[in-house]
Coordinates of C-alpha atoms in Angstrom, one line a residue:
Chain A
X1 CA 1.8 14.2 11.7
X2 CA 1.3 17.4 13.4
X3 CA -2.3 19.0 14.0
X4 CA -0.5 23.0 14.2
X5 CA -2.0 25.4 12.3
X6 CA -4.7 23.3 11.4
X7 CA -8.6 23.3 12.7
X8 CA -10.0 20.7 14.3
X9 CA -13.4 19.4 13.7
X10 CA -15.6 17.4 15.6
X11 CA -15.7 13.4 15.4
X12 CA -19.0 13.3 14.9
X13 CA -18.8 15.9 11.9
X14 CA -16.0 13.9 10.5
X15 CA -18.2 10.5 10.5
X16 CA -21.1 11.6 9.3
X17 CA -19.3 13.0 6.1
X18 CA -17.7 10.0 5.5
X19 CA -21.2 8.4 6.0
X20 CA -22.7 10.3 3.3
X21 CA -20.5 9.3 1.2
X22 CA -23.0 6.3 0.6
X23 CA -25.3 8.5 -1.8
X24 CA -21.8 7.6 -4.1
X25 CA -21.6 3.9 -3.3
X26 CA -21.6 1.5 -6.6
X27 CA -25.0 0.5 -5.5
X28 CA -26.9 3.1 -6.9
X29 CA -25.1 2.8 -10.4
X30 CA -27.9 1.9 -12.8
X31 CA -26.3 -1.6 -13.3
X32 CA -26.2 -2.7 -9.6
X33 CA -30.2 -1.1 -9.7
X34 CA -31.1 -3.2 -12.6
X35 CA -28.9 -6.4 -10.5
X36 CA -31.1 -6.1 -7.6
X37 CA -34.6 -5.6 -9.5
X38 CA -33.7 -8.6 -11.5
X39 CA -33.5 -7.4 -14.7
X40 CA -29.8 -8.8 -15.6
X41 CA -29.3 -11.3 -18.5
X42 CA -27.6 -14.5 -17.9
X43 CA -24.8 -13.2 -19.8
X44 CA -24.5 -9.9 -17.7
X45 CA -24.5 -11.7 -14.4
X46 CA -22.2 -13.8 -15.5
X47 CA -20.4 -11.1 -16.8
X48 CA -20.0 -9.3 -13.4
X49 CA -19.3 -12.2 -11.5
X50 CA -16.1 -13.1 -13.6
X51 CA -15.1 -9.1 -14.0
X52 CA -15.6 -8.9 -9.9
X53 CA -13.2 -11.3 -9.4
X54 CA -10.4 -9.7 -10.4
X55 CA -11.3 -7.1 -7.5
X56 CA -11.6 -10.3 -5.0
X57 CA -8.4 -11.5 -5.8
X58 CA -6.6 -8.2 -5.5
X59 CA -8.5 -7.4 -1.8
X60 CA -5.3 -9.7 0.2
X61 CA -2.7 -7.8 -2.2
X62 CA -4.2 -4.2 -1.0
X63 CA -4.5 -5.1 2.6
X64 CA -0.7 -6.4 2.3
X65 CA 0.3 -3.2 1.2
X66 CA -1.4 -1.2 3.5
X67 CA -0.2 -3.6 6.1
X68 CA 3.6 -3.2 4.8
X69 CA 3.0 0.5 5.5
X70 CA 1.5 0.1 8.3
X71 CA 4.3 0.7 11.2
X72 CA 1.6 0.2 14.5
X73 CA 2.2 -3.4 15.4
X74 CA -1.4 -2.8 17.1
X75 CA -3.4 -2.0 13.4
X76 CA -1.4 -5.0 12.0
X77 CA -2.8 -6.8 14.2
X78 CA -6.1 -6.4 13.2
X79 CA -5.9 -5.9 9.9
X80 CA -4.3 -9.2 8.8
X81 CA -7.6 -11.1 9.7
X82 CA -8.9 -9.6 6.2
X83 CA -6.3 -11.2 4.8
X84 CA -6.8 -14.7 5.6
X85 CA -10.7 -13.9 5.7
X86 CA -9.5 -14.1 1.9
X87 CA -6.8 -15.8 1.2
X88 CA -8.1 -18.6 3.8
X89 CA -5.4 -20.3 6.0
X90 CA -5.3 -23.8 3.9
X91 CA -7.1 -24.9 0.0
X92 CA -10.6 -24.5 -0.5
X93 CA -10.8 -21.8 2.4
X94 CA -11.3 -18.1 2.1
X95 CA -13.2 -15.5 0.0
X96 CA -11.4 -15.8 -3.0
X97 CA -12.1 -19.4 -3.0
X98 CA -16.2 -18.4 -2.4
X99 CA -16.3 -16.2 -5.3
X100 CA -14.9 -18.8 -7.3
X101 CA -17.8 -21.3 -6.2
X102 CA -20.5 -18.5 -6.9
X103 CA -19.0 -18.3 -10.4
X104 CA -19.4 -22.2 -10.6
X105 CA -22.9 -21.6 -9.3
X106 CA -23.4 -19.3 -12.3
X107 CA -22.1 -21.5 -14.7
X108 CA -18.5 -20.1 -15.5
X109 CA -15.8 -22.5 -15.1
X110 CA -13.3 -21.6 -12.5
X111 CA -10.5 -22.1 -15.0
X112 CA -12.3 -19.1 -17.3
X113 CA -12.8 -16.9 -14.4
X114 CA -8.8 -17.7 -13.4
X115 CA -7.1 -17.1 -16.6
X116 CA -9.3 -13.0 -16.9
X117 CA -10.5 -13.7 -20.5
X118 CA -13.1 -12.3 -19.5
X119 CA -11.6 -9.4 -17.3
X120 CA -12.5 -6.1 -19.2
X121 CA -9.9 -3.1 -19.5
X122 CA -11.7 -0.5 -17.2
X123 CA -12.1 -3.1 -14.5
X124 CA -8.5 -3.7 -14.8
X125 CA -7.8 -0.4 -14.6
X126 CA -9.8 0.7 -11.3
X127 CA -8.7 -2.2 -9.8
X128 CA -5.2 -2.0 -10.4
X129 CA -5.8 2.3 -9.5
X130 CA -7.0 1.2 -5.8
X131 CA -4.0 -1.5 -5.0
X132 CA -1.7 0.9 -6.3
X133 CA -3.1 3.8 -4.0
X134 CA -2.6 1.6 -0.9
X135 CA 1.2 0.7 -2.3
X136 CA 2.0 4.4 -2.6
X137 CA -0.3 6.1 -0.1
X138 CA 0.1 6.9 3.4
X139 CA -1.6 4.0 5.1
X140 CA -4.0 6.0 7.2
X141 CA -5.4 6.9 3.7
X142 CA -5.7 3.5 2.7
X143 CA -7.3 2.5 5.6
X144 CA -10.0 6.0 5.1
X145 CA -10.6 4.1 1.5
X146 CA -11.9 0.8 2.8
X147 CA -14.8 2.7 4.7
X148 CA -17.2 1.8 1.5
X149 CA -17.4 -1.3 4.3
X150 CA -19.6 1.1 6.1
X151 CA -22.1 0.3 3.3
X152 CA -21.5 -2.6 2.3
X153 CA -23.8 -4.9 4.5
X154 CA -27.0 -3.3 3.1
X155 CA -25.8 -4.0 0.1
X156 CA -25.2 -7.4 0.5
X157 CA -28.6 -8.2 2.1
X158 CA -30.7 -7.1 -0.9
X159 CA -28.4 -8.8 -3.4
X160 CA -28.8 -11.9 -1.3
X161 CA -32.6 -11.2 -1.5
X162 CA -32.3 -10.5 -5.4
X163 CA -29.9 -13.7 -6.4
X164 CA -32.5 -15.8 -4.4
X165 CA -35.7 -14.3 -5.8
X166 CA -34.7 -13.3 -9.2
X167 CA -31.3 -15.3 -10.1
X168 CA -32.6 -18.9 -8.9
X169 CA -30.8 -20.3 -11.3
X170 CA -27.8 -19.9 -9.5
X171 CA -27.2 -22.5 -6.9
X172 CA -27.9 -20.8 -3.6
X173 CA -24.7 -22.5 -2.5
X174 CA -22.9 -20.4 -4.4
X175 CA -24.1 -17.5 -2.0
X176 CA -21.8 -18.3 0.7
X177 CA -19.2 -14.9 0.2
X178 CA -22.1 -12.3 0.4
X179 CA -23.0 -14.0 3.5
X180 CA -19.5 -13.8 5.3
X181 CA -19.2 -10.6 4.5
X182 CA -22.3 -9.6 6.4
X183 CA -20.3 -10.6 9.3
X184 CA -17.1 -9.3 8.0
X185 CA -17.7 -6.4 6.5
X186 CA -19.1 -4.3 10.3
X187 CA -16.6 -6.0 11.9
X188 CA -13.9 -4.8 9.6
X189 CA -15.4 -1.6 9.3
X190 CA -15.7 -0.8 13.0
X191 CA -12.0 -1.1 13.0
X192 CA -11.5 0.7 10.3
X193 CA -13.2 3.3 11.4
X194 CA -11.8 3.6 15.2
X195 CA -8.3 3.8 13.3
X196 CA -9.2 6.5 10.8
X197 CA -11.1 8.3 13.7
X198 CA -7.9 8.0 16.1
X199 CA -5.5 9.2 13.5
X200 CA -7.0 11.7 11.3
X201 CA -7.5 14.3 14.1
X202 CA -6.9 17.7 11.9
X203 CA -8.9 19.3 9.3
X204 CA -6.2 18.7 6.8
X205 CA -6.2 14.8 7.6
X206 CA -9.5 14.0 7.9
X207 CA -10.1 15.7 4.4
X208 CA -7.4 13.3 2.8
X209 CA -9.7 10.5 4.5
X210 CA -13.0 11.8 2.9
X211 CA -11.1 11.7 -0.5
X212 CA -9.2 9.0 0.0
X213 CA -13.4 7.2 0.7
X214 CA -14.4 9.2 -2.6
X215 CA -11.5 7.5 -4.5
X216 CA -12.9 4.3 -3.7
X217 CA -16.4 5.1 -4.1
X218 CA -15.2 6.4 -8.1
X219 CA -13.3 2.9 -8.0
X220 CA -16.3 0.8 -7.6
X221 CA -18.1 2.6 -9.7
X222 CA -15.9 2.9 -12.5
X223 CA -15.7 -1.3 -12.2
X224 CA -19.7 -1.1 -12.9
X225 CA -19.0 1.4 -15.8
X226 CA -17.2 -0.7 -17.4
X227 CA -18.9 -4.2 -16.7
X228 CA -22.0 -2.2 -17.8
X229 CA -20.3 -1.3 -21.2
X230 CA -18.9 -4.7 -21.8
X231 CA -22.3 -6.2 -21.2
X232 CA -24.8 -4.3 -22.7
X233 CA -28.8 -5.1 -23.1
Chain B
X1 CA 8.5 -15.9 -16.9
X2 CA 9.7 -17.6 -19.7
X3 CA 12.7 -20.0 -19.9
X4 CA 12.8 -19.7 -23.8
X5 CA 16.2 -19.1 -25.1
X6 CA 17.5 -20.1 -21.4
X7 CA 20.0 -22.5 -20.2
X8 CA 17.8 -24.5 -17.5
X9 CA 20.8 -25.3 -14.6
X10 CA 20.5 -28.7 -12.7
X11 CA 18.3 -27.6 -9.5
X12 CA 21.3 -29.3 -7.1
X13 CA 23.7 -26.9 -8.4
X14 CA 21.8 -23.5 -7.5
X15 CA 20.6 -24.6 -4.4
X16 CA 25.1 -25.4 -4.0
X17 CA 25.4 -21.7 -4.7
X18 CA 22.5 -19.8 -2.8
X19 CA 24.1 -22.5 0.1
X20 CA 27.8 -21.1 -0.6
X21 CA 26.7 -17.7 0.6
X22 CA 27.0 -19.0 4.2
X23 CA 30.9 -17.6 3.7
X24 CA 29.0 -14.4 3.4
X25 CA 26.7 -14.9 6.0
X26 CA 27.2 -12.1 8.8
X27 CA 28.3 -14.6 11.3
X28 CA 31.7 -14.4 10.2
X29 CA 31.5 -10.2 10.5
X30 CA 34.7 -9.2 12.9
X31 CA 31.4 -7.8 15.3
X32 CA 29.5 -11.0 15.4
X33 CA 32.8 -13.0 15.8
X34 CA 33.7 -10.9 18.6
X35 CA 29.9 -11.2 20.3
X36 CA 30.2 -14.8 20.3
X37 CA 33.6 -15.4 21.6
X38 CA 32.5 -13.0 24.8
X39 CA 34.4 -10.2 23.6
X40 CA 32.0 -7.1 23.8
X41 CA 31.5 -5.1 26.1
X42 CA 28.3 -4.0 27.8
X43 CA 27.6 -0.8 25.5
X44 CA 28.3 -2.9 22.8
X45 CA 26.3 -5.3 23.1
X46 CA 23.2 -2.8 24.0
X47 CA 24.4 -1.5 21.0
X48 CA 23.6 -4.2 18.6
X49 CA 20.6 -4.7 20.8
X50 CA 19.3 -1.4 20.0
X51 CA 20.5 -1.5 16.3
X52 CA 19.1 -4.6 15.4
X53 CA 15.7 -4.2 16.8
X54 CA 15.2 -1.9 13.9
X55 CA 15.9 -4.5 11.7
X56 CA 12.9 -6.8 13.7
X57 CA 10.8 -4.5 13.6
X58 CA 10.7 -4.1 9.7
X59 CA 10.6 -7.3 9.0
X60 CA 6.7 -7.8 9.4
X61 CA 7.0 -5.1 6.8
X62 CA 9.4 -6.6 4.5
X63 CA 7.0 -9.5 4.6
X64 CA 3.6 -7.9 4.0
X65 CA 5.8 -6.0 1.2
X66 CA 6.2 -9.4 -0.7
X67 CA 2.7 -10.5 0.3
X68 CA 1.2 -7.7 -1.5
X69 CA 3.5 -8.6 -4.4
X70 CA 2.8 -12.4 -5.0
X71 CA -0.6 -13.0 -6.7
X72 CA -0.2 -16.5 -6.0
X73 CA -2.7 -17.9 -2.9
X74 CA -0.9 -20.8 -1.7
X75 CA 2.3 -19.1 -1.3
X76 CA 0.8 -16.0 0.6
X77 CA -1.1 -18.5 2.8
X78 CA 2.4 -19.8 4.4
X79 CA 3.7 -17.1 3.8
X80 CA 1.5 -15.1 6.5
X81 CA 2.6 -16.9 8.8
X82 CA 6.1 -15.1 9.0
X83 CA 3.7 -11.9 9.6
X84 CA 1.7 -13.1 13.2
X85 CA 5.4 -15.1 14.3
X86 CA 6.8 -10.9 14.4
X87 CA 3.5 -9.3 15.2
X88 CA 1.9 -11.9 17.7
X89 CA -1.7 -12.2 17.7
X90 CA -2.1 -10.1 20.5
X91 CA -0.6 -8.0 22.8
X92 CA 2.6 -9.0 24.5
X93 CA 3.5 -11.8 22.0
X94 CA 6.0 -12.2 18.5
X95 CA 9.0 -11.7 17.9
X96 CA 9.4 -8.0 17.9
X97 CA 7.9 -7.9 21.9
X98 CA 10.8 -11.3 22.4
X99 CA 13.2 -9.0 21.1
X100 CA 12.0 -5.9 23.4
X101 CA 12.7 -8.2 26.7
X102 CA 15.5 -9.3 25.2
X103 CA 16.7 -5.8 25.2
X104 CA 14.9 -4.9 29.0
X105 CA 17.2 -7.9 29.7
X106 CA 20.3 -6.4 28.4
X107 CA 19.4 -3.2 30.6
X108 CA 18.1 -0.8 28.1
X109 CA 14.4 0.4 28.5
X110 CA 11.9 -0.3 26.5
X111 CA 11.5 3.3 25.3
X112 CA 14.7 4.5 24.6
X113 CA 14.7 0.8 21.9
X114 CA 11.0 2.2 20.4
X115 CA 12.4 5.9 19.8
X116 CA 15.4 4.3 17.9
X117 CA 17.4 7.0 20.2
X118 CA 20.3 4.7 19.6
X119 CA 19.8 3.8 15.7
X120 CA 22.5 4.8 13.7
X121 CA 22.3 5.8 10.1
X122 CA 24.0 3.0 8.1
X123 CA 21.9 0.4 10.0
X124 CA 18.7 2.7 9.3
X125 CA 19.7 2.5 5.9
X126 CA 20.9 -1.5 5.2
X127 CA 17.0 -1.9 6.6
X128 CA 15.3 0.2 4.2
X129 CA 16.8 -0.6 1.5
X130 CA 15.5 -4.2 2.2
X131 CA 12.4 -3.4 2.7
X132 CA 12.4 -1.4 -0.3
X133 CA 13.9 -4.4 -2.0
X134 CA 10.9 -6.6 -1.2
X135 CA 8.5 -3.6 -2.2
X136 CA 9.8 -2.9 -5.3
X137 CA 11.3 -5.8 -6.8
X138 CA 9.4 -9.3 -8.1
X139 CA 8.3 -10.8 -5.2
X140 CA 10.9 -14.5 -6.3
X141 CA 13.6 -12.4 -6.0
X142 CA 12.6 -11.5 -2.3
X143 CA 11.8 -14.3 -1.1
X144 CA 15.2 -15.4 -2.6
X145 CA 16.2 -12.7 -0.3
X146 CA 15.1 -14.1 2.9
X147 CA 17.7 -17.5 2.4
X148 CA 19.7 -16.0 4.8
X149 CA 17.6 -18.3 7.1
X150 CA 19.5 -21.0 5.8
X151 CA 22.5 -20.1 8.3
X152 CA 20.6 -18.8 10.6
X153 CA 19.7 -22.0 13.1
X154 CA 23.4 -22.2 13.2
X155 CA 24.1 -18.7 14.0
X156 CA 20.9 -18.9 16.7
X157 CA 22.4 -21.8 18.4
X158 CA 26.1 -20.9 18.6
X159 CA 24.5 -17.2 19.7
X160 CA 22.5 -18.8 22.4
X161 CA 25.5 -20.5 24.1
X162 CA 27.6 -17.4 23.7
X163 CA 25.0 -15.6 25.7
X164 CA 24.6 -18.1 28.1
X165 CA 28.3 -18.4 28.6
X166 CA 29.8 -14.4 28.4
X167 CA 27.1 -12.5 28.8
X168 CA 25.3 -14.0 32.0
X169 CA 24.6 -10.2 33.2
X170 CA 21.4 -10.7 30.6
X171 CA 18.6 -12.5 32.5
X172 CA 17.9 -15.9 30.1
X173 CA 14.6 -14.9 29.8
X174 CA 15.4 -12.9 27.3
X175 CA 17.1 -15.2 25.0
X176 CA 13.4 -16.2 23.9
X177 CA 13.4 -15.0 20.8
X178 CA 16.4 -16.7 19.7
X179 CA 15.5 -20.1 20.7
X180 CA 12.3 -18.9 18.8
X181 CA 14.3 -18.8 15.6
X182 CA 15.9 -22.3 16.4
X183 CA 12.4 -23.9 15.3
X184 CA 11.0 -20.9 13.1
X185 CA 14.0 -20.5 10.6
X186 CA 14.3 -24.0 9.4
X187 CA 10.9 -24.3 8.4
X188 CA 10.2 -20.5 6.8
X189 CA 13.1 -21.6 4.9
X190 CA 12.0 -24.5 3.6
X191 CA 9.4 -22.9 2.3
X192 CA 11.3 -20.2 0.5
X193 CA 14.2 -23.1 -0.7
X194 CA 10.9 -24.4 -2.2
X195 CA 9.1 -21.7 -3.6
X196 CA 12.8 -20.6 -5.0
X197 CA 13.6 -23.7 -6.7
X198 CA 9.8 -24.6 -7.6
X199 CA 9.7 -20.7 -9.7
X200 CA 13.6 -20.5 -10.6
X201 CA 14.2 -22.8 -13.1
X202 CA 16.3 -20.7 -15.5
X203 CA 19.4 -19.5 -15.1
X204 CA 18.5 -16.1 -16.0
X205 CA 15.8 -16.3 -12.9
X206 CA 18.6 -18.3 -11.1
X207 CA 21.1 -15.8 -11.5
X208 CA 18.5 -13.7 -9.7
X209 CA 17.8 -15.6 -7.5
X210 CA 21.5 -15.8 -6.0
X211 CA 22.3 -11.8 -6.5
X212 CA 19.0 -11.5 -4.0
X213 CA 20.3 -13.3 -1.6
X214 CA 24.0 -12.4 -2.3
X215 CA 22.5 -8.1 -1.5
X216 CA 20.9 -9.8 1.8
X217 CA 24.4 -10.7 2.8
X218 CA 25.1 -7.3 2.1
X219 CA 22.3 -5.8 3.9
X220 CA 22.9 -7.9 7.2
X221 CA 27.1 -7.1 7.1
X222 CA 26.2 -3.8 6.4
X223 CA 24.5 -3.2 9.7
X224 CA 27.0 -5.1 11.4
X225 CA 29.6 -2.8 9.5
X226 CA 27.3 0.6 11.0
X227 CA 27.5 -0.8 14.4
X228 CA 30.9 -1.8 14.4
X229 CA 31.7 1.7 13.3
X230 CA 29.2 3.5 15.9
X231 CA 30.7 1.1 18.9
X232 CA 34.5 0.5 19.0
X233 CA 36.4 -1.2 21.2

């Protein structure tokens, strides 16, 4: 990639755009409001909990991709912890495995969070449209699209705050993925970020990396579009 | 995968033919069989080194490639493992770094192996198209693909000897990687003889199965084939 003929702007420009992009994260879609002010049904929660799983179990299968187009040894590296933060490196390990418990917690069966009968179209789709852009896109781009990380641990603090104050029926146990990602989730995204910041050093680059964060911002939010439509009040 | 309207073949017998393929194995290439009777010369053997390191260094992709393609957790989880043996953990370990001393050892520097100054077309090629293989087609079919491991302990050991014996102008310290293989081969490829047999139970998906590993053949004499052509006697 060559930065000739193109303007270069500064870092710190390029940062905080990608920062604001956090006025577009999925937690100010009305459903995630009415999540966290504990106005969710049974049904609803439940309802998101089984739909966000496909998007858990897909996470390994887009960090594979970007790590099969990935050709610095270096960002591999790195990047293959989220994997196994995931996948976990033996049964009854990893993310996947802890948003399985929380759905246990909140009284789905693992077997009918497993099989998708629940899994609605639009959640399919957005899900499928983000581990398809990380198949198909250059890497860098993919790696630009995981930067909702950047806002993700706010997130997860008030919905631990909200599940344990509004959702008690859900066995706190069950709590144990939003809590690894609070360590995760800066850790990752401080990487994340020092790659995108090393590599996208032209105007032209780190534009693709602002869109390539407001494709995944439209992703997330398209998944609470159609968890809200499937779950109505 | 179905088996309706299949012919289910006795396990014993495919796992007869995906062994049979050892006659196509690139050991018995006129190139190899040359390296290992101590009959190439100095640029020749830089020349495979040089060639083949392009071949090392995709494999972490070819790997990720079928990671990102298998939706099924326990078989990513050993599967991984293939991934950090290439990459190392850190800096200055895997396979690909064994394979740069290997080729400091045989005299070339380690930039002039990186810049792929010395890669020849058809060997640039017979490596894409395997990692576009394991990218594109159903993730059984490449890890049918990688059975190639099944003759390569064999290969590794008569290799090692070879080198010890003809080519003592290359320091033994960089034979690591091989005697690497020795213990890393047998057991990836249990693993895939497993998964293969364990998902393969038609003959359709047997058939498969076998033409995977039969285009590997091709892939790996292919190369040999490039650098044949690119180094003569």
């Amino acid at each position: 990639m060559t930065t000739t003929g193109t303007t270069r702007t500064d870092a710190g420009g390029f940062v905080a755009t990608l920062r604001a992009h956090s006025r577009r994260y999925h937690d100010q879609h009305p459903f995630h409001v009415r999540m966290n002010t504990g106005e969710l049904s049974r049904a609803q929660l439940q309802g998101w909990v089984a739909n966000r799983f496909y998007y858990q179990e897909n996470i390994p299968r887009k960090d594979a991709a970007i790590l099969s187009n990935c050709p610095d040894v270096e960002v591999r590296r790195r990047w293959i912890r989220r994997i196994v933060d995931h996948d976990g490196t033996t049964g009854g390990e990893g993310g996947i495995e802890a948003w399985l418990r929380l759905a246990e917690s909140a009284g789905l069966t693992r077997e009918e969070v497993l099989d998708h009968r629940h899994l609605v179209p639009g959640v399919r789709f957005a899900v499928d449209a983000y581990v398809n852009f990380a198949r198909t896109r250059p890497w860098i781009e993919a790696v630009a699209s995981s930067l909702t990380e950047l806002f993700a641990p706010d997130l997860m603090a008030q919905r631990l705050a909200a599940f344990e104050r509004w959702y008690s029926w859900i066995d706190p146990e069950g709590l144990t993925y939003f809590r690894a990602r609070l360590e995760q989730a800066p850790r990752d995204c401080e990487h994340a970020l020092d790659v995108v910041t090393a590599h996208c050093l032209s105007a032209e680059s780190q534009a693709r990396a602002v869109d390539a964060l407001s494709f995944k911002c439209d992703v997330l939010w398209s998944l609470m579009d159609a968890i809200e439509q499937a779950y109505p009040e």
